[in-house]
Amino acid sequence: MRLILRFFGFLFSIGAVLFVVAAAVGAFFYWKYSQDLPDHAALANYEPPVMTRVHAADGSLLAEYARERRLYLPIQAMPKIVVAAFLSAEDKNFYKHGGIDPEGIVRAVLTNAKSGKKQGASTITQQVAKNFLLSSEQTYDRKIKEALIALRIESAYSKDKILELYLNEIFLGTIVPGRNLHGVAAAALDYFGKSVHELTVNEAAYLAALPKGPNNYHPYRKTQAALDRRNEIIRLMRENGYITREEEETAKKQPLGVNPRVAFPNAANANYFTEEVRREISERYGEKKLYEGGLSVRATLDPKMQAWARRALIDGLVRYDQAHGWRGPVAKVDLAGRDWGMAAAEVAALGDVAPWRLAVVLGTGAGGLQIGLQPRREASGQVSKDRETGVIPPEGMRWAGRAGLTAGDMVYVEAMDGGRGQYRLRQKPEVSGAIVAMDPYTGRVHAMVGGFSYDESEFNRATQAMRQPGSSFKPIVYSAALDNGYTPSSIVQDSPITIEAGPGQEAWTPSNYDGKAGGPHTLRYGIEHSKNLMTVRLAKDVGMPLIAEYARRFGVYDDMLPVLPMSLGAGETTVMRMVTAYSMLANGGRRIRPTLIDRIQDRIGETIYRHDTRKCVGCDAEKWSGQDEPKLVDDSEQVLDPLTAYQMVSIMEGVVQRGTATILKQIGKPLAGKTGTTNDAKDAWFVGFSPDLAVGIYIGFDKPRSLGDRATGGGLAAPIALDFLKSALKDKPPTPFRVPPGIKLIRVSASSGMRAGSGEGGGTILEAFKPGTAPPDAYVARPDGPGAPAAVPADADRAAQAGGLY
């Protein structure tokens, strides 16, 4: 008995020693691995990189900017079915263990021993520790650190917070090339084109399969493995009590259903616009904020107007290009013994020229040129096996003359209206240009197109191309004159003039576009018919330093050289600047700042930028109790007398009615504007506006050269404005331009500018005059015979003051 007691005492001593040794070893290893553990407290202030999203004015998504595509959702907003799927797949005991799951470890060991397959036992907390604070290296040291950090995380944070971090951070693969998905919200959008709240059981289960290795369960390359793993997770969801057996069976019968979203339905139309927005955000807040800050940007773009603008510009460029002949195919491919579809797929096509398609010529046949349309690529990146063929009939390529196309030639085509399987031959235009449409009262840019194709050239000709505006600059000259003593009826000589340039320099002798001189004309006539000689004389009299100041006020030039050739638009500016300047004429002379962005909110919804800085008086009332209606107070700078601004609007209406832009008359609504053509016709312009929409168009070659001997702004740019404004103003009422108080509308002779008599018929117009500047009476009603004194109705001034006609 004593021996037995001694033996047990010996065993106890050995056990105690081993326990102490084990405890000491454990303490040593804990101390050792705890020395350089990352600070888990950093998770408390963790702000994950979240993508910035840009929305159009109608709320549609335009663009996303991110290094990691992630939309952060708080756990309270996470759908229960998604939580259930991930807990079942990754850590069913998550809400029971303290960071390490002994049951899971035992289960993994037994599974590994039984099947030979490697199964991990990391809890969700351990995965958070690894993803946020450690590397992904597979070593025992890292696993020990991961477990220790998991224990610390569990002691410091709630289970919900840990799960929130996990569901928003986990990498879930790439379904659209170049877009790495982090978090379930971003993955739901890209894999299924759905909000995370719209996911079904089978869809949530598939996303929960991806953390084990997205490439192992790729929906196209590893379809069966993806289905097997998804169904296994659905089974686990039922076993864990999250779904019923009936729901399990129904979900397992469903296909994967992966349907990569068309992320940006308006992207092809708006590439130049969104790139300008991206650049502005980057300059304003820096690239880190842009790509990781989770900004919500509400842009000013109107998708319908953008589509109309792009269509109008492309049609205008193509019209000019086709009038100058066929230049040849895009490329040549060898079709001998090959599938023509795979051969055609080798040629890179522009991705933003729809509805144009790249096609390969297969040969000639009945009805015209036989073509095969370049196959589309599947979401997996593979070339589609579908093959589409068609024909280019003779009328579809008549513009190209004897194009001489043969089998293997790659060309662009566009489907013909009403012609099933029939296409028109197209070619990328060499000429380029830009169009901008703006709200003249706020500066909000509704549409902006910077060229034919962003894929071909990212250079934005609306904001980056510095070009001479030519005669479209003349309204700035005439505004300065009207603001300083001239009236629309003032007479200016349209006669030759020579400007001496100084000792040793050649004199400058400007000329009109038609090379003729027409004698004395009214100031209005000089704008309507774009007379260079009149403009130079006017600028010489007003003084170029003053005109340079007006150019600065309107934002056309920052520091214009005050020399007379500049009065004809010899300086360089942009389409955006010109449209902004004309907007100030349309809005009564108030300064506006052009903007592509209405508002920016940070990741928590706080507004950090707003373009509209007007103050609202009376908007703070909690309820209506008979007080005055709220008013927006516009304290923007007045850059031009409102009466002068209206005079210029009235004169530029004449450009449309009688001058160089009469093509726009067919719209049948109040419009004003000015064409522009530079020396040697290197640039063609039209800038104009309705009462609530300003638009500017420029056409020219990127490397300036003549557009042709007969090229003009009225012939090239104005038709593009016509196409755009027909659509943009289609549903707008024919609202006239507002006549400001103080303007007197008086009928005058169009040729002399003198007040018209009551018996005078044609050849008269209503002219706008400031108080005290109307021309003297020239003709009057003669009830008592010739030579009777003038008799002006006493209420004439009041009628004109109120906007009446006299």
Tab-separated table of C-alpha atoms in Angstrom, residues 478 482 486-491 521-528 643-655 658 739-740 742-756 763-771 773-776 796-797 799-801 803-806:
chain	number	residue	atom	x	y	z
A	478	TYR	CA	-19.253	94.204	-79.348
A	482	LEU	CA	-22.279	98.501	-76.233
A	486	TYR	CA	-22.388	102.360	-78.774
A	487	THR	CA	-25.906	101.170	-79.621
A	488	PRO	CA	-27.038	98.348	-81.919
A	489	SER	CA	-27.912	101.033	-84.482
A	490	SER	CA	-24.544	102.801	-84.355
A	491	ILE	CA	-22.951	103.042	-87.782
A	521	HIS	CA	-23.511	99.459	-91.653
A	522	THR	CA	-25.122	99.189	-88.270
A	523	LEU	CA	-23.282	97.517	-85.454
A	524	ARG	CA	-25.908	94.735	-85.530
A	525	TYR	CA	-25.090	94.044	-89.177
A	526	GLY	CA	-21.437	93.606	-88.273
A	527	ILE	CA	-22.256	90.671	-85.979
A	528	GLU	CA	-25.022	89.124	-88.054
A	643	LEU	CA	-29.168	95.803	-70.600
A	644	THR	CA	-25.976	95.341	-72.615
A	645	ALA	CA	-26.298	91.581	-72.243
A	646	TYR	CA	-29.818	91.647	-73.665
A	647	GLN	CA	-28.725	93.856	-76.552
A	648	MET	CA	-26.119	91.263	-77.471
A	649	VAL	CA	-28.685	88.461	-77.153
A	650	SER	CA	-31.014	90.345	-79.482
A	651	ILE	CA	-28.231	90.947	-81.996
A	652	MET	CA	-27.174	87.284	-81.913
A	653	GLU	CA	-30.780	86.232	-82.475
A	654	GLY	CA	-30.293	88.058	-85.765
A	655	VAL	CA	-27.363	85.759	-86.581
A	658	ARG	CA	-30.628	86.632	-91.021
A	739	VAL	CA	-36.366	91.518	-71.718
A	740	PRO	CA	-34.865	93.237	-68.635
A	742	GLY	CA	-35.193	99.502	-68.840
A	743	ILE	CA	-34.836	98.127	-72.346
A	744	LYS	CA	-36.885	99.904	-75.014
A	745	LEU	CA	-37.838	97.890	-78.099
A	746	ILE	CA	-38.166	100.300	-81.009
A	747	ARG	CA	-38.710	99.508	-84.665
A	748	VAL	CA	-35.878	100.808	-86.814
A	749	SER	CA	-34.682	100.535	-90.380
A	750	ALA	CA	-32.426	97.484	-90.666
A	751	SER	CA	-30.104	99.267	-93.070
A	752	SER	CA	-29.781	102.721	-91.502
A	753	GLY	CA	-30.604	102.040	-87.856
A	754	MET	CA	-32.920	105.073	-87.824
A	755	ARG	CA	-36.372	104.932	-86.267
A	756	ALA	CA	-38.895	103.555	-88.746
A	763	GLY	CA	-36.658	96.155	-94.068
A	764	THR	CA	-37.377	97.031	-90.430
A	765	ILE	CA	-36.558	95.260	-87.206
A	766	LEU	CA	-37.250	95.706	-83.515
A	767	GLU	CA	-34.101	96.980	-81.877
A	768	ALA	CA	-33.219	97.054	-78.183
A	769	PHE	CA	-32.080	100.365	-76.698
A	770	LYS	CA	-31.032	101.517	-73.273
A	771	PRO	CA	-32.869	104.551	-71.853
A	773	THR	CA	-30.047	106.005	-76.520
A	774	ALA	CA	-32.859	105.424	-79.034
A	775	PRO	CA	-32.346	107.027	-82.469
A	776	PRO	CA	-34.168	110.293	-83.237
A	796	ALA	CA	-44.813	104.032	-75.847
A	797	ASP	CA	-42.017	104.190	-73.311
A	799	ALA	CA	-45.010	99.674	-73.167
A	800	ALA	CA	-41.391	99.123	-74.097
A	801	GLN	CA	-40.353	99.225	-70.431
A	803	GLY	CA	-41.478	94.378	-72.636
A	804	GLY	CA	-44.124	95.583	-75.081
A	805	LEU	CA	-43.346	96.270	-78.705
A	806	TYR	CA	-43.269	99.708	-80.265
